Short mmCIF file of C-alpha atoms in Angstrom, two decimals:
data_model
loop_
_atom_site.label_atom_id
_atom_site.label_comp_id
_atom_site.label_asym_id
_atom_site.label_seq_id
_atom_site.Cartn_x
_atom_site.Cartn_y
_atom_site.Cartn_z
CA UNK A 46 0.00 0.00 0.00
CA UNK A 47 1.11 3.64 -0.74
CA UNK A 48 1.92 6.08 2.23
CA UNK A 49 0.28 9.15 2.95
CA UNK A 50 2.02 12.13 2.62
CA UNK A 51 0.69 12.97 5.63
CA UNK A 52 2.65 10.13 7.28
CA UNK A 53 5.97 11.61 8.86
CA UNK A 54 6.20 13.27 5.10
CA UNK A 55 4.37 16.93 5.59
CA UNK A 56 6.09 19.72 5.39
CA UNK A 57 8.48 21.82 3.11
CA UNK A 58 11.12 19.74 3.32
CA UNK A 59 9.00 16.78 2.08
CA UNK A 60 7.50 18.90 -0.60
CA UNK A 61 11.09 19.87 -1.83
CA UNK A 62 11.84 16.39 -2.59
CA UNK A 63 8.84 16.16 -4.12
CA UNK A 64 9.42 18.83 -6.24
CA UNK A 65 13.47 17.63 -7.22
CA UNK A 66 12.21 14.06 -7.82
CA UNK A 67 9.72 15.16 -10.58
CA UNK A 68 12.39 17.93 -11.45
CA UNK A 69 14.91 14.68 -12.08
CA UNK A 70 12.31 12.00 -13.28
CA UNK A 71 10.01 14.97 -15.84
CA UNK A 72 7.05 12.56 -14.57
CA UNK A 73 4.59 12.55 -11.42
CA UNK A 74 4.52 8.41 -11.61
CA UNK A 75 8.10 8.26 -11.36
CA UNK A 76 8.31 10.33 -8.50
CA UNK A 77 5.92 8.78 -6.98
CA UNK A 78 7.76 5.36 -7.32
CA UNK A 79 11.06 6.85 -5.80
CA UNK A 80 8.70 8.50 -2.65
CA UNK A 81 6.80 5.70 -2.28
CA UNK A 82 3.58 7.57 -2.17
CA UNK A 83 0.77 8.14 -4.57
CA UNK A 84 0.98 9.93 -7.58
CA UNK A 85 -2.35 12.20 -6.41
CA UNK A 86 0.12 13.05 -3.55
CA UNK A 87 2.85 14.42 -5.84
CA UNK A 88 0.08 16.57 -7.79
CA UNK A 89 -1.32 17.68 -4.66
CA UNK A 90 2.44 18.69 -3.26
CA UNK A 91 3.35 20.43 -6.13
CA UNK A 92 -0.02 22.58 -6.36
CA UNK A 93 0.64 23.81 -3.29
CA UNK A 94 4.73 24.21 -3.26
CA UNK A 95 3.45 26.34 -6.62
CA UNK A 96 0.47 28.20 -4.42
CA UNK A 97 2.64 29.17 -1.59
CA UNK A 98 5.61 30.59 -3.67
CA UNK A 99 2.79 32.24 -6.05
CA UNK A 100 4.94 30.88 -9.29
CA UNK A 101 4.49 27.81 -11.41
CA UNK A 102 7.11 25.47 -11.34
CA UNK A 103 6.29 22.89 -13.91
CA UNK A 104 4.91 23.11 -17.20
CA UNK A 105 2.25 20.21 -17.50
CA UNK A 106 0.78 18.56 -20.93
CA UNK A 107 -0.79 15.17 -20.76
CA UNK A 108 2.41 13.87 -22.22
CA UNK A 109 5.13 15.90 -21.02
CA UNK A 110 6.10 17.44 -17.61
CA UNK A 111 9.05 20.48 -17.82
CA UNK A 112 10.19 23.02 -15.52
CA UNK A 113 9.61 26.42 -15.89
CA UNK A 114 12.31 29.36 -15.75
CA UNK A 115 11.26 29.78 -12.01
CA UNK A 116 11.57 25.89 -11.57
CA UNK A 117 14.94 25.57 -13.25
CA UNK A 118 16.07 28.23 -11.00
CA UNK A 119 14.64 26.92 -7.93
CA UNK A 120 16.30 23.65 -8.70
CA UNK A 121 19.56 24.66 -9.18
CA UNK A 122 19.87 26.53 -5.84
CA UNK A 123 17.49 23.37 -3.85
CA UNK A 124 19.92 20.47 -5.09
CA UNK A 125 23.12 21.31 -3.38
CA UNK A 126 21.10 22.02 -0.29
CA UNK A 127 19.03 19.24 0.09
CA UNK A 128 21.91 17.41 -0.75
CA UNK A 129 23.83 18.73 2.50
CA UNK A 130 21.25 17.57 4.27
CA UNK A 131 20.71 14.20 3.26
CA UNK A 132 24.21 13.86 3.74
CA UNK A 133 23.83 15.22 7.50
CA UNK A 134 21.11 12.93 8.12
CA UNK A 135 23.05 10.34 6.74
CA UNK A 136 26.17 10.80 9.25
CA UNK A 137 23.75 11.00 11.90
CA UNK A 138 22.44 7.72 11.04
CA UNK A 139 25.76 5.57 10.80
CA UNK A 140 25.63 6.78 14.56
CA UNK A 141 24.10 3.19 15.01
CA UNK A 142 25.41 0.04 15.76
CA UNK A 143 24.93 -1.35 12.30
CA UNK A 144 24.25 -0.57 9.13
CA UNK A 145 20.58 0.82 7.81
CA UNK A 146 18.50 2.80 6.00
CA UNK A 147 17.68 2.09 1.67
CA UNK A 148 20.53 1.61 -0.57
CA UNK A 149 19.24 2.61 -4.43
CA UNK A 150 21.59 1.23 -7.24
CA UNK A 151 21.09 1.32 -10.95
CA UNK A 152 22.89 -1.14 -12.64
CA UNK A 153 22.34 -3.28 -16.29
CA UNK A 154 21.07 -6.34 -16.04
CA UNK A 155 23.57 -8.02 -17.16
CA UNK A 156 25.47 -6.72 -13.90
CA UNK A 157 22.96 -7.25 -12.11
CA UNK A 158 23.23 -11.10 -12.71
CA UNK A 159 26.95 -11.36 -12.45
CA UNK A 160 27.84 -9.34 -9.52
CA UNK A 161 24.81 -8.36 -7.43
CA UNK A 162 22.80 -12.06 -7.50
CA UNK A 163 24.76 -14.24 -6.49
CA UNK A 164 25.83 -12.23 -3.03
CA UNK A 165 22.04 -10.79 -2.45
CA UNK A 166 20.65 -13.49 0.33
CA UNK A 167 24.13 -13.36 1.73
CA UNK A 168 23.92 -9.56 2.20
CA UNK A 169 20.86 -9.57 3.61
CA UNK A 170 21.21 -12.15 6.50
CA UNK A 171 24.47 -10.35 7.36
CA UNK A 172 22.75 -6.73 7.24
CA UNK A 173 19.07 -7.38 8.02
CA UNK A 174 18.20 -3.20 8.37
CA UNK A 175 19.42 -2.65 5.20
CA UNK A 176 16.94 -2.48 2.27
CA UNK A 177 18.32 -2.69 -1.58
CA UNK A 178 16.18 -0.55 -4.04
CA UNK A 179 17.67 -2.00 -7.44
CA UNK A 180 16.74 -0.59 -10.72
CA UNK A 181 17.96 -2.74 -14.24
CA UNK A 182 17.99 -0.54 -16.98
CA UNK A 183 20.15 0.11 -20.17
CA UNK A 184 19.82 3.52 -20.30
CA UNK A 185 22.96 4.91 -18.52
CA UNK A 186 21.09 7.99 -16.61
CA UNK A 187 22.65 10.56 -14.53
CA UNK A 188 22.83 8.59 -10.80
CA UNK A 189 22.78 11.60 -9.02
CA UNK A 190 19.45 13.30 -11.08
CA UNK A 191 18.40 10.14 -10.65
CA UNK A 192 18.11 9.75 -6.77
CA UNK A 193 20.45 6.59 -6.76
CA UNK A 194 23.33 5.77 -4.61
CA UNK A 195 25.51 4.32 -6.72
CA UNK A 196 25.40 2.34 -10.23
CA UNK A 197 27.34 -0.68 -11.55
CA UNK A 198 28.43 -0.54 -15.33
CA UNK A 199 31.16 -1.48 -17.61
CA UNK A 200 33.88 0.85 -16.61
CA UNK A 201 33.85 2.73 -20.15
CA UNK A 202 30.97 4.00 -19.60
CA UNK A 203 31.59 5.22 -15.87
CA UNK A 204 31.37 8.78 -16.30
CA UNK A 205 34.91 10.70 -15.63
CA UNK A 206 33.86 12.68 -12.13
CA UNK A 207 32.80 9.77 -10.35
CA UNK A 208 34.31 7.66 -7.46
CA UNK A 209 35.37 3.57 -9.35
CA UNK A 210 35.37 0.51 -7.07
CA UNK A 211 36.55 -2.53 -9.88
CA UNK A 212 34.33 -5.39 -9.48
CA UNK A 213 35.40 -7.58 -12.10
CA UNK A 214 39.01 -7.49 -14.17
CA UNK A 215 38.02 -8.03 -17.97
CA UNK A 216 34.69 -9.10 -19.60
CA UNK A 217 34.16 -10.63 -22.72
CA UNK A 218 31.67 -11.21 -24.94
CA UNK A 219 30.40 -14.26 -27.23
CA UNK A 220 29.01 -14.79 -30.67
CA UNK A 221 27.20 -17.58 -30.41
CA UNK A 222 24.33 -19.46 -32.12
CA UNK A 223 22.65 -23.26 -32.43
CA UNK A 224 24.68 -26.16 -34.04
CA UNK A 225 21.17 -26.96 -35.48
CA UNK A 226 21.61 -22.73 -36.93
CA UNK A 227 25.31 -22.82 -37.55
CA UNK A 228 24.58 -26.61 -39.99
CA UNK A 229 22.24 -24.86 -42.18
CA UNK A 230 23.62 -21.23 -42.59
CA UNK A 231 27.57 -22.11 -42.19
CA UNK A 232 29.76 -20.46 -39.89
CA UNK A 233 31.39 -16.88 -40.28
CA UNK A 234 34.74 -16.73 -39.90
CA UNK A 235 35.46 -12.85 -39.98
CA UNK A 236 32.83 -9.65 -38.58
CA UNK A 237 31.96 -9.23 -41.96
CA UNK A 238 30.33 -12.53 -42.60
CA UNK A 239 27.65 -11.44 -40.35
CA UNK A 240 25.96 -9.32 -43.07
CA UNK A 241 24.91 -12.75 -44.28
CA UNK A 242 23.32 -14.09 -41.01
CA UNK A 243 20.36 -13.84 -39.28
CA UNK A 244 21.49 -12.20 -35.81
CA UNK A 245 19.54 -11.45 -32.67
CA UNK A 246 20.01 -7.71 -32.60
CA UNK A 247 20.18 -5.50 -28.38
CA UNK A 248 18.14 -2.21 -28.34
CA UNK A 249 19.10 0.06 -25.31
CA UNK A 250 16.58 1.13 -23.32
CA UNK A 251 17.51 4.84 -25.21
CA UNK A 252 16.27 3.28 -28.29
CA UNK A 253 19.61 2.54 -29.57
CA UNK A 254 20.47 -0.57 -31.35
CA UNK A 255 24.03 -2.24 -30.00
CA UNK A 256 26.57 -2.36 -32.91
CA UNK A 257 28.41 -5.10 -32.52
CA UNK A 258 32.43 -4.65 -31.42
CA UNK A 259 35.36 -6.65 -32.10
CA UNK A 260 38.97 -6.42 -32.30
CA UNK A 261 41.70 -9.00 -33.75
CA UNK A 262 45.92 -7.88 -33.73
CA UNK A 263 44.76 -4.09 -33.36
CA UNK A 264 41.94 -4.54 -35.81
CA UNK A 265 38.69 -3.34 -34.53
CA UNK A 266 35.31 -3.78 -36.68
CA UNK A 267 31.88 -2.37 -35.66
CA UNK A 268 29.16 -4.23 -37.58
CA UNK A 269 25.72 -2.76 -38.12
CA UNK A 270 23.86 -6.28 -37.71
CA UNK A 271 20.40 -7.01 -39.58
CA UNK A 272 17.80 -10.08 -37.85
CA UNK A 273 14.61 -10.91 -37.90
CA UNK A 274 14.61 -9.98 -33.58
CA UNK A 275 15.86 -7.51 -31.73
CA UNK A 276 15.00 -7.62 -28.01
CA UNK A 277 15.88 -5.59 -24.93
CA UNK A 278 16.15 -8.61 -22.82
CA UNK A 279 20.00 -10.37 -23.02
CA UNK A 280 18.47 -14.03 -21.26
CA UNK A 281 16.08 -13.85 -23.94
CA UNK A 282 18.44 -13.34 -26.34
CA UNK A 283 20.58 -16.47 -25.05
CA UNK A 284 17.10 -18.91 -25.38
CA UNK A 285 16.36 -17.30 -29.11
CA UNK A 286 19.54 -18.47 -30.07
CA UNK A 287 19.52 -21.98 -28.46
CA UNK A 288 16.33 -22.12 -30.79
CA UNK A 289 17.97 -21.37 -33.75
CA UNK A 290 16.47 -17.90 -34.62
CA UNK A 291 20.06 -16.47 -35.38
CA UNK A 292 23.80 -15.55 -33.77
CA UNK A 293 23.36 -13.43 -30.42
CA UNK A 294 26.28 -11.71 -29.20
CA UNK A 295 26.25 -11.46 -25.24
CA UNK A 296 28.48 -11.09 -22.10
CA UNK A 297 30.30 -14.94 -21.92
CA UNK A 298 28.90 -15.56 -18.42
CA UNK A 299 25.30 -15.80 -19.62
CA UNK A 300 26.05 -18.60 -21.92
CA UNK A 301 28.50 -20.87 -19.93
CA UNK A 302 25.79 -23.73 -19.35
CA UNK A 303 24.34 -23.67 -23.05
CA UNK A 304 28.00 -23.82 -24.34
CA UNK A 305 28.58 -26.49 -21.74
CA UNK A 306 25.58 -28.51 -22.66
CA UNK A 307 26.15 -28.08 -26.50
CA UNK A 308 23.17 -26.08 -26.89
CA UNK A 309 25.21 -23.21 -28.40
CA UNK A 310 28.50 -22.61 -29.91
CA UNK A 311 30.82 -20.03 -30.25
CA UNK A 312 31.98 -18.05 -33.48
CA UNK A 313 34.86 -15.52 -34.24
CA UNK A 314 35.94 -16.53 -30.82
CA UNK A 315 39.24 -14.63 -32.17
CA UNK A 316 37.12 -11.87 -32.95
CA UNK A 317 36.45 -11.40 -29.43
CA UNK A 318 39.06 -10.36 -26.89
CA UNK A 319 38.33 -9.07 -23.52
CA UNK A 320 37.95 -5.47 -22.12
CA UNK A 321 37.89 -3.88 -19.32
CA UNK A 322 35.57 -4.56 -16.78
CA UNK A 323 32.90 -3.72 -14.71
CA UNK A 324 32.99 -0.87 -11.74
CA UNK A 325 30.60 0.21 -8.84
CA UNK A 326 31.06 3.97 -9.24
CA UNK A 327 29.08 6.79 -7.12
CA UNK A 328 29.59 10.37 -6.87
CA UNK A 329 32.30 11.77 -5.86
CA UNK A 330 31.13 14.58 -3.34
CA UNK A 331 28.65 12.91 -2.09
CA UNK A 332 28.59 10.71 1.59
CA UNK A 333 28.71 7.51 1.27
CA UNK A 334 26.40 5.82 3.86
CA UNK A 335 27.19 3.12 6.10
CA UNK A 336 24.70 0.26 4.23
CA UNK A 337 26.35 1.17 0.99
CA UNK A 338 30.27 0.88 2.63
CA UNK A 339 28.89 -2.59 3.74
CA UNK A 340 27.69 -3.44 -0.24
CA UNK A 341 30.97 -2.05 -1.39
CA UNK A 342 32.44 -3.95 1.04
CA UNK A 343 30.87 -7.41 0.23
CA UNK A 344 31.08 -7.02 -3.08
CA UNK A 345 35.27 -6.37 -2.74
CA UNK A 346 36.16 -7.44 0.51
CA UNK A 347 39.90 -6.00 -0.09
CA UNK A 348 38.84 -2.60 -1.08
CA UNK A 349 40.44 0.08 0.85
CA UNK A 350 37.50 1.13 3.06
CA UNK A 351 38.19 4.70 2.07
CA UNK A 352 35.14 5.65 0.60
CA UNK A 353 33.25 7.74 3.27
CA UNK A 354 35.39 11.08 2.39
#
């Protein structure tokens, strides 16, 4: 059930985060999500954050939500300051004997299955207070906009002003497909060949389609890829190539057991060297709570525990 706003929520501080969550989000259901209260709530909290500063803050369509000149202003000066605070409360907090409080982390899904699953129930024995708030998405948002914590990505695509914990050395990917698929189409034995195939195409949650990467003695080749599927969904992508739709190209991990059990194989395995992996990153000026020290901490148990500065 949704809370009240009424519920230890009232207030202008409450209606501040109100106001920088649909700021961040541009929609009164996402905010509401992040609050945890009801979307009617939001409305109501922003009608009368507007009433009592006698300016509108938002413009409103029934598709699109955007901040006026007044809002943009307001929310430039409200960030760093609410910030501070949070970051007070947040000290305060890690006053108590153990770790607490929600940790929110953004990561792929990919990462999500790799790094976070297979520590989760561990986690939370070990740190009952804490609650985990994870979001799988491809879309590589701003963390901080965002309301997260922290977010766990490849490290090319941590952005350059944030704090990197490595999780994991090197990743690489695999071209794989069906011996029943690879028997009746033939096997390609350069990037190129691929033009010819039926592949299982990746569109990021932007919209973008994935162009395919690979590199051989310094050679790199980015291939434009044409299917009959595309999908969002990389597990779904491993089972439509195990039925012989086309070649999928995925992180290695997810298709140990099919390549184990024959159920796929691998092509241009040359094709398909490793790269630098994947990081935990948060911001940079920003406190670091205790729960999320303790994640960090699980997650790379020889980390230099200096990430509360």
């Amino acid at each position: 059930m949704m809370k009240s706003i009424h519920q230890s929520k009232s207030g202008d501080m409450f209606a501040f985060r109100v106001f920088l969550a649909v700021a961040a989000h541009r929609n009164f259901r996402a905010a509401s999500v992040e609050l945890e209260v009801t979307p009617s709530a939001i409305s109501h909290s922003v009608k009368s954050l507007e009433q009592r500063l006698g300016v509108r803050l938002f413009h409103r369509t029934t598709r699109s939500v955007s901040l006026t000149d007044a809002g943009e202003r307001l929310a430039t000066k409200l960030r760093p300051a609410m910030s501070s605070i949070t970051d007070a409360l947040h000290e305060v907090e890690d006053c108590r004997d153990a770790p607490s409080g929600t940790v929110r982390i953004n990561a792929s899904d990919a990462a999500v299955r790799m790094i976070l699953r297979p520590l989760l129930a561990r986690f939370l024995r070990y740190y009952p207070q804490v609650h985990l708030d994870i979001v799988t998405d491809g879309k590589l948002g701003d963390i901080v906009a965002e309301g997260f914590d922290a977010g766990i990505r490849l490290a090319e695509a941590v952005p350059q002003d944030m704090i990197a914990v490595r999780l994991v050395e090197s990743v690489r990917f695999a071209a794989v497909a069906s011996p029943e698929y690879l028997a009746s189409r033939g096997r390609p034995t350069v990037p190129q060949d691929l033009y010819q195939h039926d592949c299982i195409r990746f569109r990021f949650d932007s919209g973008a389609i994935y162009r395919w990467e690979f590199s051989r003695n310094g050679v790199a080749e980015t291939i434009d890829v044409t299917g009959p599927l595309t999908l969002t969904d990389q597990i779904l992508m491993v089972d439509s190539a195990i039925d012989g739709i086309g070649i999928a190209f995925v992180p290695d991990f997810l298709v140990t057991d099919a390549l184990r059990g024959g159920h796929l194989e691998r092509v241009l395995e040359e094709w398909c060297p490793p790269f630098p992996g994947v990081c935990l990153y948060y911001p940079s000026r920003h406190y670091v709570s205790a729960g999320l020290r303790a994640l960090i901490k699980t997650l790379k148990p020889n980390q230099p525990q200096k990430v509360d500065a």
